[in-house]
Short mmCIF file of C-alpha atoms in Angstrom, two decimals:
data_model
loop_
_atom_site.label_atom_id
_atom_site.label_comp_id
_atom_site.label_asym_id
_atom_site.label_seq_id
_atom_site.Cartn_x
_atom_site.Cartn_y
_atom_site.Cartn_z
CA UNK I 1 0.20 0.22 -0.63
CA UNK I 2 1.90 3.20 -1.23
CA UNK I 3 2.46 5.55 1.79
CA UNK I 4 1.67 9.25 1.98
CA UNK I 5 3.00 11.03 -1.32
CA UNK I 6 4.82 15.14 -1.02
CA UNK I 7 5.86 16.73 -3.87
CA UNK I 8 7.50 18.37 -4.81
CA UNK I 9 10.91 17.02 -1.88
CA UNK I 10 12.48 19.73 -1.60
CA UNK I 11 12.18 23.93 -4.00
CA UNK I 12 14.40 26.51 -3.81
CA UNK I 13 12.54 29.98 -4.36
CA UNK I 14 13.29 33.88 -4.00
CA UNK I 15 11.92 35.70 -1.19
CA UNK I 16 8.56 36.83 -2.31
CA UNK I 17 7.73 34.48 -5.01
CA UNK I 18 4.66 31.95 -5.02
CA UNK I 19 5.24 28.26 -4.14
CA UNK I 20 2.56 25.23 -3.75
CA UNK I 21 3.47 22.18 -2.36
CA UNK I 22 0.73 19.00 -2.56
CA UNK I 23 -0.11 15.90 -0.73
CA UNK I 24 -2.10 12.53 -2.03
CA UNK I 25 -3.08 10.83 1.57
CA UNK I 26 -3.59 7.58 2.12
CA UNK I 27 -6.67 5.79 0.30
CA UNK I 28 -8.93 5.97 2.52
CA UNK I 29 -7.84 8.17 5.46
CA UNK I 30 -10.25 10.97 5.97
CA UNK I 31 -8.45 13.57 7.45
CA UNK I 32 -5.44 15.42 6.32
CA UNK I 33 -3.10 17.44 7.98
CA UNK I 34 0.16 20.05 7.41
CA UNK I 35 2.25 20.81 9.60
CA UNK I 36 5.09 22.75 9.83
CA UNK I 37 8.40 21.69 11.75
CA UNK I 38 11.82 23.17 11.62
CA UNK I 39 15.55 22.33 12.03
CA UNK I 40 15.73 20.98 15.79
CA UNK I 41 11.78 21.77 15.59
CA UNK I 42 9.15 18.91 16.34
CA UNK I 43 5.66 19.87 13.18
CA UNK I 44 3.86 22.68 14.04
CA UNK I 45 0.37 22.10 12.91
CA UNK I 46 -1.17 24.92 9.96
CA UNK I 47 -3.81 23.10 8.82
CA UNK I 48 -7.01 19.99 9.47
CA UNK I 49 -9.16 18.79 7.22
CA UNK I 50 -11.79 16.10 8.02
CA UNK I 51 -12.87 14.69 4.71
CA UNK I 52 -13.38 18.69 2.00
CA UNK I 53 -13.50 20.82 5.51
CA UNK I 54 -10.66 22.48 7.27
CA UNK I 55 -12.15 21.75 11.11
CA UNK I 56 -8.71 23.01 12.07
CA UNK I 57 -7.13 26.08 10.57
CA UNK I 58 -5.55 28.53 13.99
CA UNK I 59 -2.07 28.50 13.05
CA UNK I 60 -1.97 29.32 9.59
CA UNK I 61 -1.16 32.53 8.86
CA UNK I 62 -3.86 33.66 6.43
CA UNK I 63 -2.51 36.98 5.25
CA UNK I 64 -0.16 34.76 2.68
CA UNK I 65 -0.82 30.23 3.19
CA UNK I 66 -3.45 29.36 1.99
CA UNK I 67 -4.42 25.76 1.45
CA UNK I 68 -7.57 23.64 -0.16
CA UNK I 69 -8.75 19.78 -0.22
CA UNK I 70 -11.29 20.38 -2.47
CA UNK I 71 -12.09 16.69 -3.39
CA UNK I 72 -11.19 15.90 0.04
CA UNK I 73 -8.37 13.70 -0.94
CA UNK I 74 -5.33 15.65 -2.37
CA UNK I 75 -4.88 18.86 -0.55
CA UNK I 76 -3.07 21.06 -1.93
CA UNK I 77 -0.69 23.80 0.44
CA UNK I 78 -0.11 27.30 -0.86
CA UNK I 79 2.67 30.28 -0.18
CA UNK I 80 2.78 33.69 -1.59
CA UNK I 81 4.31 35.92 -1.55
CA UNK I 82 7.60 33.50 0.71
CA UNK I 83 9.37 35.20 3.10
CA UNK I 84 12.90 34.11 4.13
CA UNK I 85 11.55 33.09 7.67
CA UNK I 86 8.90 30.26 5.64
CA UNK I 87 12.34 28.36 5.09
CA UNK I 88 10.89 24.41 7.24
CA UNK I 89 9.86 21.38 5.60
CA UNK I 90 6.50 21.34 5.17
CA UNK I 91 5.04 17.34 6.28
CA UNK I 92 1.21 16.08 5.14
CA UNK I 93 -0.04 13.12 7.62
CA UNK I 94 -2.92 11.52 7.34
CA UNK I 95 -5.37 8.68 9.69
CA UNK I 96 -8.29 7.10 9.18
CA UNK I 97 -10.07 9.62 11.76
CA UNK I 98 -9.08 12.14 13.72
CA UNK I 99 -8.26 9.73 16.96
CA UNK I 100 -6.55 7.79 14.96
CA UNK I 101 -2.27 7.12 13.96
CA UNK I 102 -1.37 9.84 12.27
CA UNK I 103 0.97 8.47 9.05
CA UNK I 104 3.14 11.65 7.76
CA UNK I 105 4.80 11.40 4.22
CA UNK I 106 8.72 12.40 3.30
CA UNK I 107 7.97 15.97 3.84
CA UNK I 108 8.95 19.59 0.83
CA UNK I 109 12.13 21.40 1.92
CA UNK I 110 11.97 24.62 1.06
CA UNK I 111 14.46 27.04 0.70
CA UNK I 112 13.76 30.45 0.28
CA UNK I 113 16.69 32.93 -0.37
CA UNK R 1 6.59 27.63 29.43
CA UNK R 2 6.30 25.47 26.78
CA UNK R 3 3.31 22.59 26.15
CA UNK R 4 5.70 19.73 25.86
CA UNK R 5 9.27 19.71 27.06
CA UNK R 6 12.18 17.73 25.78
CA UNK R 7 15.23 17.76 26.58
CA UNK R 8 17.21 17.84 23.20
CA UNK R 9 20.24 16.22 23.95
CA UNK R 10 22.22 14.71 21.96
CA UNK R 11 22.22 11.79 24.50
CA UNK R 12 25.24 10.00 23.45
CA UNK R 13 25.62 6.11 24.35
CA UNK R 14 27.49 3.08 23.81
CA UNK R 15 25.52 -0.25 22.31
CA UNK R 16 24.25 -2.56 24.84
CA UNK R 17 23.83 -0.08 27.07
CA UNK R 18 20.05 1.78 28.83
CA UNK R 19 19.03 5.30 27.86
CA UNK R 20 16.23 6.28 29.46
CA UNK R 21 13.88 10.17 28.07
CA UNK R 22 11.88 12.18 29.86
CA UNK R 23 9.77 14.33 28.70
CA UNK R 24 6.57 17.15 31.00
CA UNK R 25 3.63 18.42 29.76
CA UNK R 26 1.90 21.66 31.02
CA UNK R 27 -1.89 20.48 30.58
CA UNK R 28 -3.05 18.30 32.79
CA UNK R 29 -6.10 17.88 30.84
CA UNK R 30 -3.95 16.03 28.26
CA UNK R 31 -5.80 12.79 26.64
CA UNK R 32 -2.92 10.68 25.34
CA UNK R 33 0.51 10.43 24.54
CA UNK R 34 3.06 8.51 22.43
CA UNK R 35 6.24 8.59 20.87
CA UNK R 36 8.07 9.11 17.42
CA UNK R 37 10.60 8.47 16.49
CA UNK R 38 12.37 10.28 13.55
CA UNK R 39 15.39 9.80 11.07
CA UNK R 40 17.76 12.42 9.52
CA UNK R 41 16.16 13.33 6.74
CA UNK R 42 13.06 11.88 7.63
CA UNK R 43 9.29 11.86 9.05
CA UNK R 44 8.39 11.07 11.85
CA UNK R 45 6.83 7.75 12.78
CA UNK R 46 4.12 5.75 15.38
CA UNK R 47 7.43 3.90 17.74
CA UNK R 48 4.52 3.67 20.51
CA UNK R 49 1.57 4.43 21.92
CA UNK R 50 1.61 5.08 25.87
CA UNK R 51 -0.91 4.33 28.13
CA UNK R 52 -2.07 5.03 31.64
CA UNK R 53 -0.54 1.23 32.94
CA UNK R 54 2.78 1.42 30.92
CA UNK R 55 3.24 -0.73 27.94
CA UNK R 56 6.33 -2.35 26.27
CA UNK R 57 7.47 -3.60 23.59
CA UNK R 58 10.52 -5.39 23.17
CA UNK R 59 13.40 -3.52 23.65
CA UNK R 60 10.59 -0.16 24.10
CA UNK R 61 9.08 0.37 27.66
CA UNK R 62 6.87 3.18 27.84
CA UNK R 63 5.25 4.97 31.09
CA UNK R 64 2.49 7.96 32.40
CA UNK R 65 2.48 9.67 35.47
CA UNK R 66 -0.84 11.94 35.71
CA UNK R 67 0.46 13.32 38.41
CA UNK R 68 3.69 14.89 37.39
CA UNK R 69 2.86 15.42 34.24
CA UNK R 70 6.06 13.53 32.42
CA UNK R 71 5.53 10.21 29.82
CA UNK R 72 8.85 8.85 29.85
CA UNK R 73 10.53 6.14 27.29
CA UNK R 74 13.71 3.01 28.00
CA UNK R 75 15.94 1.26 25.47
CA UNK R 76 17.11 -1.05 26.87
CA UNK R 77 19.86 -3.38 25.12
CA UNK R 78 20.94 0.21 23.19
CA UNK R 79 21.55 -1.34 18.89
CA UNK R 80 23.51 1.52 16.22
CA UNK R 81 20.29 1.35 14.16
CA UNK R 82 18.12 3.63 17.78
CA UNK R 83 19.77 6.23 16.70
CA UNK R 84 17.08 9.26 16.03
CA UNK R 85 15.42 11.45 17.28
CA UNK R 86 13.08 10.77 19.76
CA UNK R 87 9.83 12.64 19.83
CA UNK R 88 7.06 13.54 22.36
CA UNK R 89 4.57 13.92 21.51
CA UNK R 90 1.02 15.13 23.21
CA UNK R 91 -3.20 14.63 22.44
CA UNK R 92 -5.29 17.85 24.09
CA UNK R 93 -7.91 16.86 24.11
CA UNK R 94 -9.29 18.87 21.02
CA UNK R 95 -7.19 15.85 18.96
CA UNK R 96 -4.97 18.16 17.77
CA UNK R 97 -0.69 16.86 18.25
CA UNK R 98 1.28 18.58 20.20
CA UNK R 99 4.53 17.70 20.15
CA UNK R 100 7.52 18.63 21.47
CA UNK R 101 11.45 19.50 19.82
CA UNK R 102 12.50 16.07 20.39
CA UNK R 103 16.01 14.39 21.78
CA UNK R 104 18.18 12.76 19.78
CA UNK R 105 20.05 10.13 20.46
CA UNK R 106 23.20 8.86 18.57
CA UNK R 107 24.24 4.74 19.90
CA UNK R 108 27.92 4.25 19.32
CA UNK R 109 29.65 1.00 18.80
#
């Protein structure tokens, strides 16, 4: 069974440019999460989806970040415009339901120059 | 105060040693607890859940102390392959996972 798929794996952009990350969760997993992980830190939740509904986006910086999961399957996280401080690893995770184990994708490593 | 606190380490131990990590959490309403393992430049993976009665999985033992609000992970007979970062994770009653910063373990020959 395929795990959580993320693309791209690496992205280098200049500040003020837009960037988008894509995530395809494990088949059948209704809950999808986007996390941000800085070097030497644990993952921090940005947004959680239950099917197509964003049920927790309190930590998402809405001035520049947006996310969507239109059909309740794959999801896209966008940053526009990117800032130097956005350099981090963006992890996507999924679970059958919110109380189940979360499975993480390999992440997208973003570098903003 | 951080919601979940861990000693970042690194803990450098020889093969065969026993090593223990502790983690404290600030919210007494926390419902469930986990240890995740993260290898360098890889994604976190669930190592084990932590139950009130404690639980053991091979060389790994996890304990929960609700009164003192800490959880622990004990690794016996350390292997080189145990070298990784161990993330303490707390699930608040809002179903939101809070990750600690992780404790880095390096097992040497």
